[in-house]
XYZ file of C-alpha atoms in Angstrom:
381
model
C 24.730 -52.252 -24.894
C 21.268 -53.020 -26.226
C 20.259 -56.624 -25.516
C 17.268 -58.683 -26.580
C 14.670 -58.811 -23.784
C 12.406 -61.871 -23.388
C 8.888 -61.308 -24.641
C 9.525 -57.955 -26.258
C 9.561 -59.102 -29.899
C 7.072 -58.028 -32.531
C 7.133 -60.955 -34.943
C 10.180 -59.777 -36.906
C 8.386 -56.829 -38.448
C 10.221 -55.298 -41.402
C 10.645 -51.538 -41.087
C 11.810 -49.042 -43.721
C 13.035 -45.788 -42.222
C 12.666 -42.867 -44.623
C 14.728 -39.697 -44.098
C 16.329 -36.881 -46.033
C 19.887 -38.211 -45.626
C 22.267 -39.896 -43.207
C 24.527 -36.916 -42.691
C 25.922 -36.341 -39.230
C 23.103 -34.812 -37.149
C 20.780 -35.602 -34.298
C 17.910 -36.942 -36.390
C 20.254 -39.035 -38.500
C 22.059 -40.503 -35.505
C 18.641 -41.309 -34.023
C 17.760 -43.288 -37.122
C 21.028 -45.225 -36.960
C 20.345 -46.030 -33.304
C 16.863 -47.300 -34.243
C 18.495 -49.555 -36.831
C 21.046 -50.815 -34.335
C 18.476 -51.528 -31.627
C 15.924 -53.114 -34.004
C 16.953 -56.774 -33.442
C 16.649 -56.315 -29.683
C 12.901 -55.827 -30.078
C 12.319 -58.311 -32.898
C 12.571 -55.905 -35.865
C 14.457 -55.803 -39.127
C 15.210 -52.275 -40.307
C 16.461 -50.692 -43.531
C 16.819 -47.030 -44.495
C 15.775 -45.065 -47.607
C 17.457 -41.688 -48.051
C 16.403 -38.889 -50.383
C 20.005 -37.794 -50.789
C 22.898 -40.221 -50.614
C 26.479 -39.730 -49.424
C 25.821 -39.151 -45.719
C 28.654 -39.965 -43.352
C 26.444 -42.309 -41.292
C 25.435 -44.592 -44.178
C 28.295 -47.052 -43.570
C 27.438 -47.227 -39.881
C 23.847 -48.139 -40.716
C 25.110 -50.876 -43.062
C 27.435 -52.203 -40.326
C 24.341 -52.717 -38.209
C 22.745 -54.841 -40.924
C 20.579 -52.294 -42.759
C 20.265 -51.820 -46.509
C 20.622 -48.133 -47.369
C 18.618 -47.262 -50.491
C 19.208 -44.011 -52.403
C 15.897 -42.561 -53.604
C 17.775 -39.875 -55.592
C 15.209 -37.163 -54.945
C 14.970 -34.455 -57.610
C 15.088 -30.799 -56.638
C 11.786 -29.420 -55.360
C 8.621 -31.471 -55.213
C 9.437 -34.914 -56.687
C 6.256 -36.842 -57.395
C 8.284 -39.683 -58.876
C 9.761 -40.388 -55.494
C 6.368 -41.687 -54.321
C 6.472 -44.290 -57.086
C 10.042 -45.263 -56.118
C 8.949 -45.843 -52.554
C 5.860 -47.785 -53.646
C 8.035 -50.036 -55.819
C 10.510 -50.549 -52.994
C 7.771 -51.500 -50.548
C 6.327 -54.022 -52.980
C 9.723 -55.490 -53.895
C 11.098 -55.839 -50.382
C 7.848 -56.606 -48.546
C 8.134 -53.983 -45.823
C 5.409 -54.134 -43.201
C 5.610 -50.524 -42.150
C 7.276 -47.194 -43.043
C 8.795 -44.948 -40.420
C 9.326 -41.445 -41.814
C 11.453 -38.815 -40.098
C 10.256 -35.171 -40.242
C 7.729 -33.579 -42.526
C 9.315 -33.943 -45.931
C 9.876 -37.671 -45.542
C 6.431 -38.014 -43.983
C 4.825 -36.535 -47.098
C 6.429 -38.997 -49.542
C 6.154 -42.002 -47.231
C 2.553 -41.160 -46.392
C 1.519 -41.040 -50.051
C 3.458 -44.207 -50.885
C 1.911 -45.962 -47.873
C -1.588 -45.178 -49.112
C -0.784 -46.630 -52.541
C 0.868 -49.727 -51.076
C -1.661 -50.087 -48.268
C 1.233 -49.996 -45.808
C 0.932 -48.103 -42.502
C 3.235 -45.159 -41.884
C 4.576 -43.823 -38.605
C 6.035 -40.308 -38.629
C 8.427 -38.797 -36.099
C 8.856 -35.049 -35.710
C 12.358 -34.628 -34.330
C 12.062 -30.969 -33.451
C 9.594 -28.213 -32.786
C 7.739 -26.781 -35.766
C 8.240 -23.188 -36.893
C 6.033 -20.904 -34.826
C 5.400 -17.153 -34.492
C 7.007 -15.025 -37.234
C 8.552 -18.113 -38.836
C 5.084 -19.619 -39.223
C 3.688 -16.506 -40.887
C 6.698 -16.450 -43.203
C 6.326 -20.069 -44.153
C 2.621 -20.930 -44.615
C 3.541 -23.782 -46.948
C 5.570 -25.427 -44.198
C 2.639 -25.149 -41.811
C 0.253 -26.558 -44.395
C 2.699 -29.415 -45.013
C 2.827 -30.212 -41.297
C -0.954 -30.448 -41.142
C -1.261 -32.581 -44.236
C 1.440 -35.123 -43.356
C 0.002 -35.542 -39.868
C -3.130 -36.924 -41.481
C -1.226 -39.184 -43.919
C 0.482 -41.013 -41.082
C -1.194 -43.572 -38.856
C 0.559 -42.045 -35.852
C 2.774 -38.965 -35.459
C 5.426 -39.291 -32.763
C 6.730 -36.183 -31.032
C 10.073 -36.483 -29.217
C 9.148 -34.020 -26.458
C 6.274 -32.281 -24.801
C 7.142 -28.926 -26.395
C 6.887 -30.496 -29.842
C 3.659 -32.249 -28.782
C 2.159 -28.924 -27.692
C 2.881 -27.343 -31.046
C 1.506 -30.384 -32.887
C -1.725 -29.999 -30.926
C -2.225 -26.291 -30.720
C -0.514 -24.915 -33.829
C -0.588 -27.756 -36.362
C -3.939 -28.989 -35.020
C -3.058 -32.642 -35.579
C -5.649 -35.216 -34.460
C -5.111 -36.029 -30.798
C -5.808 -39.745 -31.320
C -2.879 -39.968 -33.704
C -0.270 -38.220 -31.541
C 2.249 -40.131 -29.400
C 5.102 -39.025 -27.154
C 8.304 -41.081 -27.345
C 11.511 -39.509 -26.054
C 14.851 -40.069 -27.782
C 17.059 -42.619 -26.100
C 20.789 -43.260 -25.807
C 22.821 -46.374 -25.050
C 23.948 -45.889 -21.456
C 26.428 -48.742 -21.842
C 28.307 -46.905 -24.568
C 27.921 -43.381 -23.158
C 29.283 -43.743 -19.628
C 31.992 -42.267 -17.383
C 35.437 -43.818 -17.855
C 38.491 -42.528 -15.980
C 40.947 -44.284 -18.286
C 39.381 -42.659 -21.356
C 39.354 -39.337 -19.517
C 43.135 -39.507 -19.153
C 43.712 -40.754 -22.689
C 41.557 -38.083 -24.336
C 43.174 -35.270 -22.381
C 46.657 -36.533 -23.298
C 45.590 -36.744 -26.969
C 44.323 -33.140 -26.905
C 47.351 -31.882 -24.962
C 45.283 -30.891 -21.938
C 46.239 -31.082 -18.260
C 44.218 -33.076 -15.794
C 43.324 -29.916 -13.833
C 42.077 -28.099 -16.964
C 38.298 -27.618 -17.045
C 37.151 -29.190 -20.302
C 33.738 -28.196 -21.650
C 32.454 -29.910 -24.802
C 29.800 -29.092 -27.345
C 28.670 -31.731 -29.857
C 26.625 -30.096 -32.645
C 26.649 -28.798 -36.173
C 28.448 -25.470 -36.418
C 25.417 -23.734 -37.863
C 23.307 -20.685 -37.045
C 20.519 -22.503 -35.156
C 23.118 -24.031 -32.785
C 24.623 -20.548 -32.139
C 28.183 -21.723 -31.378
C 29.464 -18.127 -31.528
C 27.402 -17.391 -28.402
C 29.150 -20.241 -26.628
C 32.515 -18.644 -27.366
C 31.200 -15.350 -26.040
C 30.075 -17.158 -22.899
C 33.484 -18.821 -22.529
C 35.057 -15.360 -22.586
C 32.991 -14.532 -19.504
C 33.679 -17.824 -17.693
C 37.329 -17.075 -16.867
C 39.800 -19.518 -15.351
C 41.630 -22.487 -16.892
C 38.738 -23.537 -19.085
C 38.823 -25.042 -22.606
C 35.818 -25.367 -24.890
C 35.963 -28.259 -27.381
C 33.640 -28.221 -30.385
C 32.852 -31.625 -31.968
C 31.140 -31.185 -35.307
C 31.549 -29.225 -38.502
C 29.563 -26.619 -40.392
C 29.421 -23.231 -42.091
C 30.480 -21.293 -38.990
C 33.809 -23.084 -38.420
C 35.936 -20.235 -39.783
C 33.850 -17.612 -37.968
C 34.388 -19.472 -34.701
C 38.155 -19.535 -35.185
C 38.172 -15.837 -36.061
C 36.032 -14.837 -33.079
C 38.070 -16.961 -30.649
C 41.267 -15.327 -31.941
C 39.777 -11.821 -31.646
C 38.845 -12.532 -28.007
C 42.261 -13.958 -27.228
C 40.820 -17.441 -26.809
C 42.543 -19.214 -29.718
C 44.298 -21.605 -27.328
C 41.114 -22.245 -25.328
C 38.780 -23.106 -28.233
C 39.407 -26.402 -29.987
C 37.583 -27.356 -33.161
C 37.835 -31.066 -33.769
C 35.484 -31.297 -36.739
C 33.357 -34.364 -37.420
C 34.427 -37.291 -35.218
C 33.277 -40.865 -34.945
C 34.554 -41.389 -31.371
C 32.101 -39.116 -29.585
C 31.663 -41.460 -26.543
C 35.341 -41.354 -25.710
C 35.580 -37.599 -26.297
C 32.688 -37.011 -23.923
C 34.428 -39.207 -21.327
C 37.355 -36.776 -21.417
C 35.221 -33.753 -20.513
C 33.770 -32.200 -17.381
C 30.772 -30.172 -18.657
C 28.482 -30.467 -21.677
C 27.585 -27.155 -23.331
C 24.603 -26.510 -25.619
C 24.004 -22.969 -26.867
C 21.203 -23.635 -29.363
C 18.505 -21.185 -30.424
C 16.120 -24.116 -31.029
C 16.083 -27.821 -30.160
C 13.758 -30.788 -30.052
C 14.977 -33.250 -27.471
C 18.714 -33.148 -28.032
C 20.370 -36.536 -28.437
C 23.742 -34.880 -27.831
C 22.659 -33.491 -24.481
C 21.352 -36.916 -23.450
C 24.662 -38.480 -24.461
C 26.531 -35.941 -22.363
C 24.274 -36.611 -19.381
C 24.640 -40.363 -19.820
C 28.399 -39.895 -19.709
C 28.038 -38.209 -16.305
C 28.613 -34.616 -17.408
C 26.942 -31.614 -15.805
C 25.073 -29.606 -18.460
C 25.089 -25.874 -19.204
C 22.461 -25.226 -21.867
C 20.000 -22.739 -23.247
C 16.434 -23.393 -22.204
C 14.883 -23.903 -25.608
C 12.501 -26.535 -27.071
C 12.656 -29.789 -25.175
C 15.915 -29.090 -23.315
C 14.079 -28.147 -20.137
C 12.285 -31.486 -20.249
C 15.519 -33.461 -19.962
C 17.813 -31.125 -17.965
C 16.453 -30.359 -14.478
C 17.751 -26.899 -13.645
C 19.838 -26.978 -10.498
C 19.787 -30.788 -10.382
C 21.420 -32.167 -13.521
C 22.553 -28.888 -15.025
C 22.090 -25.119 -15.336
C 19.781 -23.539 -17.903
C 19.986 -20.034 -19.352
C 18.115 -17.945 -21.924
C 18.968 -18.322 -25.612
C 21.294 -15.740 -27.173
C 22.390 -14.582 -23.723
C 26.185 -15.019 -23.301
C 26.166 -13.261 -19.911
C 23.787 -15.885 -18.432
C 25.456 -18.861 -20.045
C 28.887 -17.501 -19.085
C 27.818 -17.161 -15.433
C 26.664 -20.812 -15.466
C 29.925 -21.913 -17.028
C 31.833 -20.007 -14.404
C 29.769 -21.492 -11.580
C 30.404 -25.032 -12.800
C 34.085 -24.362 -13.356
C 34.514 -23.177 -9.763
C 32.546 -25.917 -8.024
C 33.847 -29.440 -8.646
C 31.430 -31.010 -6.186
C 28.480 -29.404 -7.933
C 29.684 -30.734 -11.263
C 29.996 -34.249 -9.889
C 26.581 -34.217 -8.216
C 24.875 -32.867 -11.331
C 26.718 -35.341 -13.540
C 25.624 -38.265 -11.383
C 22.025 -37.024 -11.247
C 21.975 -36.549 -14.984
C 23.245 -40.057 -15.752
C 20.639 -41.570 -13.427
C 17.914 -39.491 -15.135
C 18.911 -40.871 -18.544
C 19.008 -44.452 -17.202
C 15.520 -44.016 -15.706
C 13.822 -42.105 -18.542
C 15.835 -41.847 -21.766
C 17.525 -45.158 -22.472
C 17.813 -46.568 -25.982
C 16.164 -49.813 -24.835
C 13.111 -47.892 -23.591
C 12.826 -45.931 -26.832
C 13.171 -49.084 -28.970
C 10.531 -50.930 -26.946
C 8.040 -48.058 -27.181
C 8.451 -47.789 -30.961
C 8.034 -51.588 -31.256
C 4.742 -51.370 -29.361
C 3.598 -48.531 -31.612
C 4.487 -50.518 -34.755
C 2.455 -53.432 -33.418
C -0.530 -51.138 -32.749
C -0.315 -49.671 -36.259
C -0.319 -53.183 -37.691
C -3.129 -54.364 -35.431
C -0.988 -56.976 -33.747
């Protein structure tokens, strides 16, 4: 659990996090974790969302945050800048922390009007290559908002490289702060392992692989099912999360004769206990920033089988804490799943190494302290 550390306060600075929504997702869960950890580093944090109704709003409130609905209109909403300016003036926020480019645009403009510094965090890599050429407005937006914010935080070195080389953001305004997870909540637990397996109707000897992600195209869950088909053995793949591809996943699993080996649990709010019931964490994404879900799996002591995209290679050491494969390559991912399924000792060693890596480099306390220091710098304290 996050605890207050002596001497790490920042004079009770009031922070307003600005994001698109608090739906279930990596960015959104990261915002909730920042809210939860805020008191441990002397902060008070609220959240402003452009679209209300996200499943994580109540959790943010339980941690003491006000959640304000900005009710963004479709398309470019100039009035949202005025709403943010009014909110800053009314509540007396010291600093805005905007998450991804859209929020950074509105927060950056409101911050100028209110003379309030703005920190922006880019939670994933920008569009590059063909996607960049197809979306010049997105690239222009990235360059503009990077100059509206006092500092732009990148959550990984891959994202930092793109910010420097592609978006050409000012070097002096760039900072690297990795996502962090609570290693006290995400940890191995043999009792939970037994309870979860009993709940899911799985035997103790069954190899349980888990994926926690939206069931959407960029996460490529269908490829994970194809890889499972190549893994063989008594292996079950559990998907935690919901999305547009849920029906496609069920249909593909049935077509491959894997209907009883692919479990779709939908959105769950007990992810730590579900992870404790698994043996391997699977990530089949086509693109990632620094995945909070992978870090949570590592913190729980799970070996990782993942595609080597975005910042994943920064957190998963191939051959040490997990096995990496190319994106959109079910043969390679399937071979890694099979290798982990057949070698219990390898799984245990990788799981132990991964948890220690998170403790040393990706803890929630470390992330909270680094952001607190950055807030202080932005405010000249």
